[in-house]
Amino acid sequence: MSLSYSRDKPTVVHNGHAPDSHVRQFAPPLTTLSSITANASHKASSFSDSQEDFDLQHSSAGRCDASVDVNTKLRCNCKCNFSISECLDGKVQPASLSPLPFKTVWNRGEIACRVIRTARKLGVKTVAVYSEVDENAMHVKMADEAYCIGPAPSAESYLRVDKIIDVCKRSGAQAVHPGYGFLSENATFAKELAKAGIVFIGPPVQAIISMGSKSESKDIMTNAGVPCVPGYHGTNQDPSFLLEQAEKITFPVLIKAVMGGGGKGMKVVHKREDFLDALESAKREAMKSFSDDRVLVEKYIVRPRHVEVQVFGDQHGNVVSLWERDCSVQRRHQKIIEEAPAPGLSEETRADLGAKAVAAAKAVKYEGAGTVEFIYDNDTSKFYFMEMNTRLQVEHPVTEMITKQDLVQWQLEVASGNPLPLQQDEIPRVGHAFEARIYAENPRNNFLPDVGPLLYLSTPEPSENLRIEEGFKAGSRIEVFYDPLISKVVAHGRDRTEALRVLRKALEEYHVVGLSTNVQFLRTLAANEDFIEGSVETAFIDKHFDALFPPISAPEPELLAQAALFVALRDQPEADNSANSPWASLYARRFGSDVYHRIVQLNLEHGEEAKPFQVHVYSTGVGRFDVEVEGVDGAPNTKFSSVTASLASPTQLSSTIRNQKRITTIVSQRPPPDVPASHAPNTAERMHIFHSEGQKTTLVIPPPKWLLSLGGEVLDAAKKGIRAPMPSVVVEVKVNAGDKVKKGQVIVVLESMKTETVLRAEKDGVVVSVGCKKGEMVPEGKELVEIDTE
């Protein structure tokens, strides 16, 4: 089905609330794109609005004299062979093209915002859908209309096909853009949209079915001459049979969800005795993520790279590749940094990858945006088909940066029945690009997801070489129900070295407070020598773990001085500070003319039991201080005299220490009011300091002893319990009160942000009590099971 244009219909749906609930209108309807004029230099495929135009002169009669954007090469229908839609008496007429419609955007987060931006550029109206917790989300505010489609759990909102279709009918939307995740690769969803007369902006249903099944897709690829990894891709799902197949393949093996993606339902198994537990967990994840628990088993390649090719097909049988991307650096089988083109590949290998990817797409008569993923064996330099994602990928911006194309706009052109904007030999490859995914997670705690508010968010300024793809603003909240992706930093340069330099600078300027993120880890990764050299593989993080997670060093005395000055200045009462006011200098002294003296105690965030740093702040005049930092473990004290300091803003300290002028961002994060004081950092005020080269140091102001004593008994009891490491849903409780448990035994299985976490007994013991049940939503720190280990 192709999209058709009607001025009577609005369009663009984004994920939202129950169709029977309220609707919000944010902006007047936009003008739908209905024509392309040569004189206006219409940029139908150009990602950058600053692309230069070029003149086309007709080869014989001189009639084709139109200024057309270089990236708008739609094949001319006359015999002049120029890249123009139609040549008539020196004018470009778009009569042979189908106009773009109003449309529907369906999803949430940064991809929804990304699609809306292209829709706005084309004059296409957008409609958002959202769950109850997303009522104030960025994509909802950006859309022209928004509909609430249900409670927070995605099964009750973003995965409800009936509610999304109802929103389309009520809003008059003609099409759905599924983004990625949720129902983006769900064939049933695409079928139901077709029945309702709504266009699914994606591939044909059969292509989704064929490529969505990892077993069927490998059969198709084998027949098409695309190499595949050895393994079992059959239908027998009996656990003992799959174990037999794993033994035939030989360990290590990889268990993968047949309908999977994004690392969900994927487990690496190194030995026979771990296989059945891993299989059970993989099936459970697969069922929750894809409503299908079937798996396949493949040989696990020890030193692989993840290399993928962006392909595009249209309704006229044309398929092209838009070069490849390397997505090897991953955690939990999920990508965190991607680049294009892939480093270290020969042009011969690059051409072969592209040809195999196009063959794969043609084998299923593919239409729209797709990604053919390959495993590249570093030891043999061979590559194997892994899977095909029948949607736009999270990492698509790096391809846009090196090709200067807007892939969302390509999707709309193809869905409208138009031919691909460019042919294979017209697709440029300009420079190099990186994408770093900013996740709400704690890399030093095994990358466990985190949730909570974005109390403070400051991002680098976008430019021609830098994009910030974001779905949340300061004040937004990252919820436990969805993926923890906050945003993406996309950098481009003339070559890999320059692009990486742009990325590192951007990460230095990306500041977040309120929850754990991987920003600091990404900075360290981007500066790693092996990564700089392009020596990447999927086990990169494990291989370079010590370098990527260096010990947290003690803060420098200058940093402690700045933190103490910030606290002292912040805690001063506001007063009339005019020159003639007696209050101008009173704050600096106590009554009786004693010099104001404040002792500020500071701890490292993860040094709860260590002796706190002691910093003495003496006020010597208006905005002038002497600061003394006590040495630790016998080290001498450090004194700073005649320090000038003031608060440039509630989050910025301006200071001059030892003749060096500094503007330092310091953000205070106070604990929740209902959390009792303890040595844990989240129960005390934390000072987040962004200093040299974007480094972030978090210091804790320890609570007074009298507050700590109130929670002493609670802390003692907590030492015997297994607690939730993050807000989660209890998937399974494996023990009952009175059970004897062994060290390493599975006690509780949790799920947060579509990822399972297994909690095990740290010692042998007896279960005293169980404080949770299956399906329960538990907050971070809640005691789930108490175990007596004495």
mmCIF file of N, CA and C in Angstrom, residues 572-643:
data_model
loop_
_atom_site.group_PDB
_atom_site.id
_atom_site.type_symbol
_atom_site.label_atom_id
_atom_site.label_comp_id
_atom_site.label_asym_id
_atom_site.label_seq_id
_atom_site.Cartn_x
_atom_site.Cartn_y
_atom_site.Cartn_z
ATOM 1 N N GLN A 572 25.107 30.842 53.042
ATOM 2 C CA GLN A 572 25.015 32.183 53.600
ATOM 3 C C GLN A 572 23.631 32.757 53.321
ATOM 4 N N PRO A 573 23.015 33.439 54.289
ATOM 5 C CA PRO A 573 21.702 34.046 54.059
ATOM 6 C C PRO A 573 21.812 35.193 53.072
ATOM 7 N N GLU A 574 20.776 35.322 52.251
ATOM 8 C CA GLU A 574 20.758 36.438 51.316
ATOM 9 C C GLU A 574 20.516 37.737 52.080
ATOM 10 N N ALA A 575 21.186 38.775 51.667
ATOM 11 C CA ALA A 575 21.040 40.069 52.338
ATOM 12 C C ALA A 575 21.323 41.189 51.365
ATOM 13 N N ASP A 576 21.122 42.397 51.821
ATOM 14 C CA ASP A 576 21.431 43.572 51.014
ATOM 15 C C ASP A 576 22.944 43.737 50.975
ATOM 16 N N ASN A 577 23.541 43.465 49.812
ATOM 17 C CA ASN A 577 24.997 43.510 49.705
ATOM 18 C C ASN A 577 25.509 44.774 49.017
ATOM 19 N N SER A 578 24.727 45.826 49.029
ATOM 20 C CA SER A 578 25.202 47.078 48.436
ATOM 21 C C SER A 578 26.372 47.613 49.248
ATOM 22 N N ALA A 579 27.172 48.427 48.614
ATOM 23 C CA ALA A 579 28.425 48.879 49.225
ATOM 24 C C ALA A 579 28.190 49.619 50.541
ATOM 25 N N ASN A 580 27.074 50.372 50.667
ATOM 26 C CA ASN A 580 26.834 51.176 51.858
ATOM 27 C C ASN A 580 26.066 50.422 52.937
ATOM 28 N N SER A 581 25.756 49.169 52.679
ATOM 29 C CA SER A 581 24.964 48.416 53.640
ATOM 30 C C SER A 581 25.860 47.789 54.693
ATOM 31 N N PRO A 582 25.470 47.863 55.964
ATOM 32 C CA PRO A 582 26.266 47.201 57.011
ATOM 33 C C PRO A 582 26.234 45.685 56.881
ATOM 34 N N TRP A 583 25.285 45.166 56.084
ATOM 35 C CA TRP A 583 25.197 43.712 55.907
ATOM 36 C C TRP A 583 26.243 43.212 54.912
ATOM 37 N N ALA A 584 26.890 44.141 54.204
ATOM 38 C CA ALA A 584 27.799 43.724 53.135
ATOM 39 C C ALA A 584 28.928 42.846 53.644
ATOM 40 N N SER A 585 29.407 43.113 54.855
ATOM 41 C CA SER A 585 30.528 42.313 55.367
ATOM 42 C C SER A 585 30.169 41.521 56.611
ATOM 43 N N LEU A 586 28.953 41.676 57.108
ATOM 44 C CA LEU A 586 28.577 41.001 58.339
ATOM 45 C C LEU A 586 28.627 39.487 58.192
ATOM 46 N N TYR A 587 28.266 38.980 57.008
ATOM 47 C CA TYR A 587 28.210 37.531 56.822
ATOM 48 C C TYR A 587 29.573 36.892 57.032
ATOM 49 N N ALA A 588 30.626 37.689 56.873
ATOM 50 C CA ALA A 588 31.965 37.128 56.952
ATOM 51 C C ALA A 588 32.468 37.018 58.383
ATOM 52 N N ARG A 589 31.717 37.565 59.359
ATOM 53 C CA ARG A 589 32.215 37.572 60.730
ATOM 54 C C ARG A 589 31.105 37.191 61.705
ATOM 55 N N ARG A 590 31.512 36.661 62.819
ATOM 56 C CA ARG A 590 30.574 36.420 63.900
ATOM 57 C C ARG A 590 30.534 37.659 64.792
ATOM 58 N N PHE A 591 29.468 37.775 65.598
ATOM 59 C CA PHE A 591 29.429 38.880 66.562
ATOM 60 C C PHE A 591 30.591 38.727 67.531
ATOM 61 N N GLY A 592 31.234 39.805 67.870
ATOM 62 C CA GLY A 592 32.432 39.756 68.693
ATOM 63 C C GLY A 592 33.679 39.849 67.843
ATOM 64 N N SER A 593 33.510 40.081 66.532
ATOM 65 C CA SER A 593 34.601 40.296 65.586
ATOM 66 C C SER A 593 35.452 39.063 65.340
ATOM 67 N N ASP A 594 34.979 37.886 65.726
ATOM 68 C CA ASP A 594 35.715 36.665 65.386
ATOM 69 C C ASP A 594 35.571 36.386 63.899
ATOM 70 N N VAL A 595 36.643 35.970 63.253
ATOM 71 C CA VAL A 595 36.594 35.666 61.836
ATOM 72 C C VAL A 595 35.692 34.462 61.601
ATOM 73 N N TYR A 596 34.858 34.566 60.580
ATOM 74 C CA TYR A 596 33.965 33.451 60.252
ATOM 75 C C TYR A 596 34.798 32.224 59.879
ATOM 76 N N HIS A 597 34.497 31.116 60.502
ATOM 77 C CA HIS A 597 35.240 29.871 60.273
ATOM 78 C C HIS A 597 34.243 28.736 60.135
ATOM 79 N N ARG A 598 34.341 27.995 59.030
ATOM 80 C CA ARG A 598 33.427 26.867 58.798
ATOM 81 C C ARG A 598 34.246 25.632 58.461
ATOM 82 N N ILE A 599 33.892 24.509 59.067
ATOM 83 C CA ILE A 599 34.525 23.225 58.743
ATOM 84 C C ILE A 599 33.536 22.413 57.922
ATOM 85 N N VAL A 600 33.951 22.054 56.738
ATOM 86 C CA VAL A 600 33.101 21.258 55.844
ATOM 87 C C VAL A 600 33.701 19.864 55.728
ATOM 88 N N GLN A 601 32.890 18.854 56.033
ATOM 89 C CA GLN A 601 33.323 17.463 55.908
ATOM 90 C C GLN A 601 32.801 16.885 54.593
ATOM 91 N N LEU A 602 33.678 16.146 53.903
ATOM 92 C CA LEU A 602 33.328 15.581 52.596
ATOM 93 C C LEU A 602 33.840 14.149 52.497
ATOM 94 N N ASN A 603 33.025 13.286 51.908
ATOM 95 C CA ASN A 603 33.411 11.903 51.646
ATOM 96 C C ASN A 603 33.349 11.627 50.152
ATOM 97 N N LEU A 604 34.124 10.668 49.683
ATOM 98 C CA LEU A 604 33.916 10.162 48.335
ATOM 99 C C LEU A 604 32.596 9.406 48.279
ATOM 100 N N GLU A 605 31.968 9.398 47.121
ATOM 101 C CA GLU A 605 30.650 8.762 47.003
ATOM 102 C C GLU A 605 30.698 7.287 47.389
ATOM 103 N N HIS A 606 31.789 6.600 47.036
ATOM 104 C CA HIS A 606 31.884 5.172 47.325
ATOM 105 C C HIS A 606 32.939 4.896 48.401
ATOM 106 N N GLY A 607 33.102 5.864 49.301
ATOM 107 C CA GLY A 607 34.035 5.670 50.405
ATOM 108 C C GLY A 607 33.343 5.928 51.725
ATOM 109 N N GLU A 608 32.186 5.270 51.921
ATOM 110 C CA GLU A 608 31.332 5.559 53.074
ATOM 111 C C GLU A 608 32.040 5.339 54.409
ATOM 112 N N GLU A 609 32.876 4.305 54.471
ATOM 113 C CA GLU A 609 33.507 3.970 55.742
ATOM 114 C C GLU A 609 34.822 4.720 55.965
ATOM 115 N N ALA A 610 35.297 5.427 54.955
ATOM 116 C CA ALA A 610 36.581 6.120 55.090
ATOM 117 C C ALA A 610 36.421 7.378 55.946
ATOM 118 N N LYS A 611 37.538 7.822 56.496
ATOM 119 C CA LYS A 611 37.533 9.058 57.260
ATOM 120 C C LYS A 611 37.247 10.220 56.325
ATOM 121 N N PRO A 612 36.303 11.098 56.680
ATOM 122 C CA PRO A 612 35.962 12.205 55.769
ATOM 123 C C PRO A 612 37.099 13.223 55.660
ATOM 124 N N PHE A 613 37.116 13.909 54.515
ATOM 125 C CA PHE A 613 38.057 15.007 54.322
ATOM 126 C C PHE A 613 37.552 16.211 55.126
ATOM 127 N N GLN A 614 38.469 16.901 55.767
ATOM 128 C CA GLN A 614 38.120 18.084 56.553
ATOM 129 C C GLN A 614 38.669 19.310 55.841
ATOM 130 N N VAL A 615 37.783 20.268 55.551
ATOM 131 C CA VAL A 615 38.182 21.490 54.868
ATOM 132 C C VAL A 615 37.768 22.688 55.730
ATOM 133 N N HIS A 616 38.733 23.543 56.069
ATOM 134 C CA HIS A 616 38.472 24.743 56.872
ATOM 135 C C HIS A 616 38.367 25.945 55.940
ATOM 136 N N VAL A 617 37.274 26.679 56.073
ATOM 137 C CA VAL A 617 37.051 27.879 55.264
ATOM 138 C C VAL A 617 37.019 29.089 56.195
ATOM 139 N N TYR A 618 37.943 30.043 55.975
ATOM 140 C CA TYR A 618 38.010 31.275 56.761
ATOM 141 C C TYR A 618 37.678 32.449 55.850
ATOM 142 N N SER A 619 36.692 33.238 56.240
ATOM 143 C CA SER A 619 36.346 34.424 55.466
ATOM 144 C C SER A 619 37.224 35.586 55.913
ATOM 145 N N THR A 620 37.920 36.181 54.960
ATOM 146 C CA THR A 620 38.833 37.296 55.278
ATOM 147 C C THR A 620 38.346 38.621 54.718
ATOM 148 N N GLY A 621 37.203 38.630 54.076
ATOM 149 C CA GLY A 621 36.649 39.844 53.493
ATOM 150 C C GLY A 621 35.541 39.472 52.533
ATOM 151 N N VAL A 622 34.950 40.453 51.909
ATOM 152 C CA VAL A 622 33.859 40.185 50.984
ATOM 153 C C VAL A 622 34.380 39.399 49.786
ATOM 154 N N GLY A 623 33.924 38.166 49.643
ATOM 155 C CA GLY A 623 34.324 37.342 48.515
ATOM 156 C C GLY A 623 35.754 36.847 48.559
ATOM 157 N N ARG A 624 36.398 36.925 49.747
ATOM 158 C CA ARG A 624 37.794 36.506 49.842
ATOM 159 C C ARG A 624 37.945 35.544 51.024
ATOM 160 N N PHE A 625 38.732 34.458 50.806
ATOM 161 C CA PHE A 625 38.816 33.397 51.808
ATOM 162 C C PHE A 625 40.224 32.824 51.879
ATOM 163 N N ASP A 626 40.523 32.265 53.045
ATOM 164 C CA ASP A 626 41.650 31.354 53.210
ATOM 165 C C ASP A 626 41.059 29.964 53.404
ATOM 166 N N VAL A 627 41.639 29.008 52.739
ATOM 167 C CA VAL A 627 41.112 27.643 52.809
ATOM 168 C C VAL A 627 42.240 26.695 53.174
ATOM 169 N N GLU A 628 41.981 25.781 54.102
ATOM 170 C CA GLU A 628 42.965 24.782 54.501
ATOM 171 C C GLU A 628 42.343 23.400 54.422
ATOM 172 N N VAL A 629 42.974 22.529 53.648
ATOM 173 C CA VAL A 629 42.501 21.154 53.477
ATOM 174 C C VAL A 629 43.400 20.246 54.299
ATOM 175 N N GLU A 630 42.814 19.544 55.266
ATOM 176 C CA GLU A 630 43.598 18.646 56.109
ATOM 177 C C GLU A 630 44.088 17.453 55.299
ATOM 178 N N GLY A 631 45.333 17.071 55.563
ATOM 179 C CA GLY A 631 45.891 15.906 54.898
ATOM 180 C C GLY A 631 45.290 14.616 55.440
ATOM 181 N N VAL A 632 45.319 13.570 54.632
ATOM 182 C CA VAL A 632 44.778 12.268 55.015
ATOM 183 C C VAL A 632 45.931 11.276 55.129
ATOM 184 N N ASP A 633 45.848 10.404 56.135
ATOM 185 C CA ASP A 633 46.849 9.354 56.342
ATOM 186 C C ASP A 633 48.264 9.932 56.475
ATOM 187 N N GLY A 634 48.361 10.982 57.270
ATOM 188 C CA GLY A 634 49.677 11.540 57.558
ATOM 189 C C GLY A 634 50.177 12.562 56.568
ATOM 190 N N ALA A 635 49.436 12.802 55.499
ATOM 191 C CA ALA A 635 49.866 13.793 54.513
ATOM 192 C C ALA A 635 49.723 15.192 55.107
ATOM 193 N N PRO A 636 50.585 16.131 54.699
ATOM 194 C CA PRO A 636 50.499 17.493 55.253
ATOM 195 C C PRO A 636 49.248 18.221 54.778
ATOM 196 N N ASN A 637 48.852 19.219 55.546
ATOM 197 C CA ASN A 637 47.725 20.051 55.148
ATOM 198 C C ASN A 637 48.095 20.905 53.945
ATOM 199 N N THR A 638 47.072 21.266 53.158
ATOM 200 C CA THR A 638 47.267 22.142 52.003
ATOM 201 C C THR A 638 46.528 23.445 52.263
ATOM 202 N N LYS A 639 47.270 24.582 52.167
ATOM 203 C CA LYS A 639 46.679 25.882 52.449
ATOM 204 C C LYS A 639 46.582 26.709 51.165
ATOM 205 N N PHE A 640 45.446 27.375 51.015
ATOM 206 C CA PHE A 640 45.228 28.302 49.896
ATOM 207 C C PHE A 640 44.884 29.656 50.489
ATOM 208 N N SER A 641 45.697 30.667 50.214
ATOM 209 C CA SER A 641 45.495 31.999 50.788
ATOM 210 C C SER A 641 44.899 32.944 49.760
ATOM 211 N N SER A 642 44.124 33.902 50.262
ATOM 212 C CA SER A 642 43.544 34.970 49.439
ATOM 213 C C SER A 642 42.801 34.416 48.223
ATOM 214 N N VAL A 643 41.966 33.437 48.484
ATOM 215 C CA VAL A 643 41.139 32.859 47.421
ATOM 216 C C VAL A 643 39.913 33.730 47.215
#
